[in-house]
Coordinates of N, CA, C and O in Angstrom, one line a residue:
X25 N 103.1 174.8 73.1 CA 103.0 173.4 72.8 C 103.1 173.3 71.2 O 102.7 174.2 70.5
X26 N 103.6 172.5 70.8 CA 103.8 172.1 69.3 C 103.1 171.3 69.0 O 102.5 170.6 69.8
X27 N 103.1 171.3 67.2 CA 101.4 170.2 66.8 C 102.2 168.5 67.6 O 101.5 167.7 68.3
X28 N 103.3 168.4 67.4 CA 103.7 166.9 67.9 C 103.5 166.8 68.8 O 103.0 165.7 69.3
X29 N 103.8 168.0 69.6 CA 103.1 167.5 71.4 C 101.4 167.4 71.6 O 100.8 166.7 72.3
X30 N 101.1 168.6 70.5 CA 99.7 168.0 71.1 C 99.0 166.8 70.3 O 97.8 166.5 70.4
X31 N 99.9 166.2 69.4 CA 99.2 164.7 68.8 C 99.3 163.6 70.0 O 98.5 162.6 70.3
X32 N 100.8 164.4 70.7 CA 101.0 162.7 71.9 C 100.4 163.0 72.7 O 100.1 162.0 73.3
X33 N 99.9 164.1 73.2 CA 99.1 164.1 74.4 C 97.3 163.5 73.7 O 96.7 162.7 74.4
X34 N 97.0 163.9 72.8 CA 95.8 163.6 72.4 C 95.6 162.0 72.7 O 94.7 161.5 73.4
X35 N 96.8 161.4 71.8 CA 96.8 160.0 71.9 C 96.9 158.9 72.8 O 96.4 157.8 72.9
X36 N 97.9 159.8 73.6 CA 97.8 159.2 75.4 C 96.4 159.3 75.7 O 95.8 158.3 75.9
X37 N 95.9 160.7 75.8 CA 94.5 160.7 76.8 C 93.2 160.1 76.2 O 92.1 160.4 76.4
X38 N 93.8 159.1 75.2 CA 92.7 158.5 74.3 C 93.0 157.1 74.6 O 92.4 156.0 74.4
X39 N 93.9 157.2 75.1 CA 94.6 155.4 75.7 C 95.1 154.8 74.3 O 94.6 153.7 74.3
X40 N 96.0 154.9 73.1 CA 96.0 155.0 72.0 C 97.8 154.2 71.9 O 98.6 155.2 72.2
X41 N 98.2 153.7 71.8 CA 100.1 153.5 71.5 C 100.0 154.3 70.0 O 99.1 154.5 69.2
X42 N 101.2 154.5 69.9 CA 101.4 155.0 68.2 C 101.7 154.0 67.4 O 102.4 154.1 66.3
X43 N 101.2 152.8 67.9 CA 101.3 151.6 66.5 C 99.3 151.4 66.4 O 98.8 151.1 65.3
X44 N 98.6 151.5 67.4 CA 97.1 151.9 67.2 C 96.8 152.9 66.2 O 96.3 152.6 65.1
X45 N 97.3 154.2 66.7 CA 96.9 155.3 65.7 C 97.5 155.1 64.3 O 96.9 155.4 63.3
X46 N 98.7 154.6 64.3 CA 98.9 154.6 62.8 C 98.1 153.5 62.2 O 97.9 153.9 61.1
X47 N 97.5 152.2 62.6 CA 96.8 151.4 61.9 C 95.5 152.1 61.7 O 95.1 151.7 60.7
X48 N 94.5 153.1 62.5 CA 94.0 153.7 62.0 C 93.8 154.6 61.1 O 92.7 154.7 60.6
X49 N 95.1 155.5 60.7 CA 95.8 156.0 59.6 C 95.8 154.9 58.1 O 95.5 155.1 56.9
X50 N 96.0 153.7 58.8 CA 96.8 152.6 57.5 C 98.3 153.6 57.0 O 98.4 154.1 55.9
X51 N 99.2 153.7 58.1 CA 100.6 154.4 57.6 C 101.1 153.7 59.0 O 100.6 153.3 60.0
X52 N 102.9 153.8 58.5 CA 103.6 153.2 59.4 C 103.3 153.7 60.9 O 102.4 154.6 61.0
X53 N 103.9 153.3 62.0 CA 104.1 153.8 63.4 C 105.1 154.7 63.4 O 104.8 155.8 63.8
X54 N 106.7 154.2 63.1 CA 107.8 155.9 62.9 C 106.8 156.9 62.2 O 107.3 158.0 62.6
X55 N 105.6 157.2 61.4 CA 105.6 158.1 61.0 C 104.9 158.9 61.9 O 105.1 160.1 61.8
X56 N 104.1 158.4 63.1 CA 103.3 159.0 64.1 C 105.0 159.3 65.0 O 104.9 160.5 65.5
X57 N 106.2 158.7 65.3 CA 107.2 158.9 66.1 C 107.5 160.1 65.5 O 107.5 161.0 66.4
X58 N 107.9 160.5 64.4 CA 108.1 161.5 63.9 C 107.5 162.8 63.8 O 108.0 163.9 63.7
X59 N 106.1 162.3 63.8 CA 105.1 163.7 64.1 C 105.5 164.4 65.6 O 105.7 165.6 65.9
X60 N 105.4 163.3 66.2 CA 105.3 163.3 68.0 C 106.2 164.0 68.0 O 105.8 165.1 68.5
X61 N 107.8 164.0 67.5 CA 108.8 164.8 68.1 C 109.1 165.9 67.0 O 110.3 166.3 67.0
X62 N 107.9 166.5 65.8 CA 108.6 167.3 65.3 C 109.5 167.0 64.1 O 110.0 168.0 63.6
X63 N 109.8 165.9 63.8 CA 111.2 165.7 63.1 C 110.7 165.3 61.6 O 111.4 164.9 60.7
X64 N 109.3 165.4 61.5 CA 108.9 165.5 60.2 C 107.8 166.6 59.9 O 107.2 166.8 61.0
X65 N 107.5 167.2 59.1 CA 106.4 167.9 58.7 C 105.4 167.0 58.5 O 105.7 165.9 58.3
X66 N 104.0 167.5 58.6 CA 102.7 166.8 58.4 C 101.9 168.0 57.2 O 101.8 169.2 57.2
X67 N 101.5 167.1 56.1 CA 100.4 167.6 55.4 C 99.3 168.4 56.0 O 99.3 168.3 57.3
X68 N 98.3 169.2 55.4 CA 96.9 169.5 55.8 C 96.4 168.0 55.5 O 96.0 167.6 56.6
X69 N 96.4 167.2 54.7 CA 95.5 166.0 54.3 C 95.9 165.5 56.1 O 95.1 165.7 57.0
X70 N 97.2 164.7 56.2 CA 97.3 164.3 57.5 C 96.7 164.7 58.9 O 96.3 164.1 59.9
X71 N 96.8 166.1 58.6 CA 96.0 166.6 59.6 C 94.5 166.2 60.0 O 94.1 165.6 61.0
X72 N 94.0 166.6 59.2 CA 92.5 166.0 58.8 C 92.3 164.8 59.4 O 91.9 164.8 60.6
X73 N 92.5 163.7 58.8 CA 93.0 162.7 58.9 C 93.4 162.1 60.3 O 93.0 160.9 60.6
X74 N 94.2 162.8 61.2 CA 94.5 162.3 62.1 C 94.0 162.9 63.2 O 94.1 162.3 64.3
X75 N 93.2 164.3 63.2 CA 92.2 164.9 63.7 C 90.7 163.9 64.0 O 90.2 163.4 65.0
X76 N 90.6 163.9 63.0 CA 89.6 162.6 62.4 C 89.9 161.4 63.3 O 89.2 161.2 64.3
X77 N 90.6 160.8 63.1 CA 91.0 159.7 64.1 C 91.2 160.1 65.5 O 90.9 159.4 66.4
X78 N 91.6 161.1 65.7 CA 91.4 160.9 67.3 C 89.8 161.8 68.1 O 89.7 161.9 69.3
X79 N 89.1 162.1 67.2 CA 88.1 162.6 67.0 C 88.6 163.8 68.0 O 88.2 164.1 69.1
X80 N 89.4 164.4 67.2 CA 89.5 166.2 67.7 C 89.6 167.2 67.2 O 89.5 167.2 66.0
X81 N 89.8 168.6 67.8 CA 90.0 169.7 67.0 C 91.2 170.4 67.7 O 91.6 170.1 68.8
X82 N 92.0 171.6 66.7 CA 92.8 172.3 66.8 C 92.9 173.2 66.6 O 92.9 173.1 65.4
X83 N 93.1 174.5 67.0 CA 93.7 175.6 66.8 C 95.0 176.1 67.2 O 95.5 176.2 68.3
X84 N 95.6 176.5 65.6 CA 96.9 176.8 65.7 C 97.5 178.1 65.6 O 97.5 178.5 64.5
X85 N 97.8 178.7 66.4 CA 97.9 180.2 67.0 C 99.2 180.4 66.5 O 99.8 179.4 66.1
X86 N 99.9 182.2 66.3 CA 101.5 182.1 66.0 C 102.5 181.7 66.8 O 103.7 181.9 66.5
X87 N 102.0 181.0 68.2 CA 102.9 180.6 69.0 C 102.7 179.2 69.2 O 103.4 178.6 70.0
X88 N 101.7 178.6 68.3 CA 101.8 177.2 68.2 C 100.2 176.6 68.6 O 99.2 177.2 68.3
X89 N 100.3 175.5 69.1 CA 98.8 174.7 69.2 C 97.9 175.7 70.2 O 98.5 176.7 70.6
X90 N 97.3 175.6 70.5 CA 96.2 176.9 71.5 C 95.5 175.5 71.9 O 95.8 175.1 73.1
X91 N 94.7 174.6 71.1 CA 93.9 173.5 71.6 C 93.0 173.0 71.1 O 92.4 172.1 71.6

């Protein structure tokens, strides 16, 4: 699984659209579309941050998200 996949899955099982999560962010909605599919890199700050907002945690293994 990749971190974008496990942001959309987070955010689904939180009942969340990605124009919610980014207003909790205060950053656009493409910028969560872009996380979601990979097509942009994310900061550590963002991470935090959007961790924070979806009140979770992650571990990221050399084969990708673990959970």
């Amino acid at each position: 699984m990749t971190f974008g996949e496990y942001i959309r899955e987070e955010r689904t099982r939180r009942g969340l659209s990605g124009e919610q999560l980014a207003g909790k962010l205060g950053i656009d909605k493409n910028q969560i579309y872009l996380w979601e599919t990979d097509k942009r890199g994310i900061t550590l700050y963002n991470v935090l941050r959007l961790l924070e907002a979806l009140d979770a945690s992650v571990l990221i293994g050399a084969g990708g998200v673990i959970s």
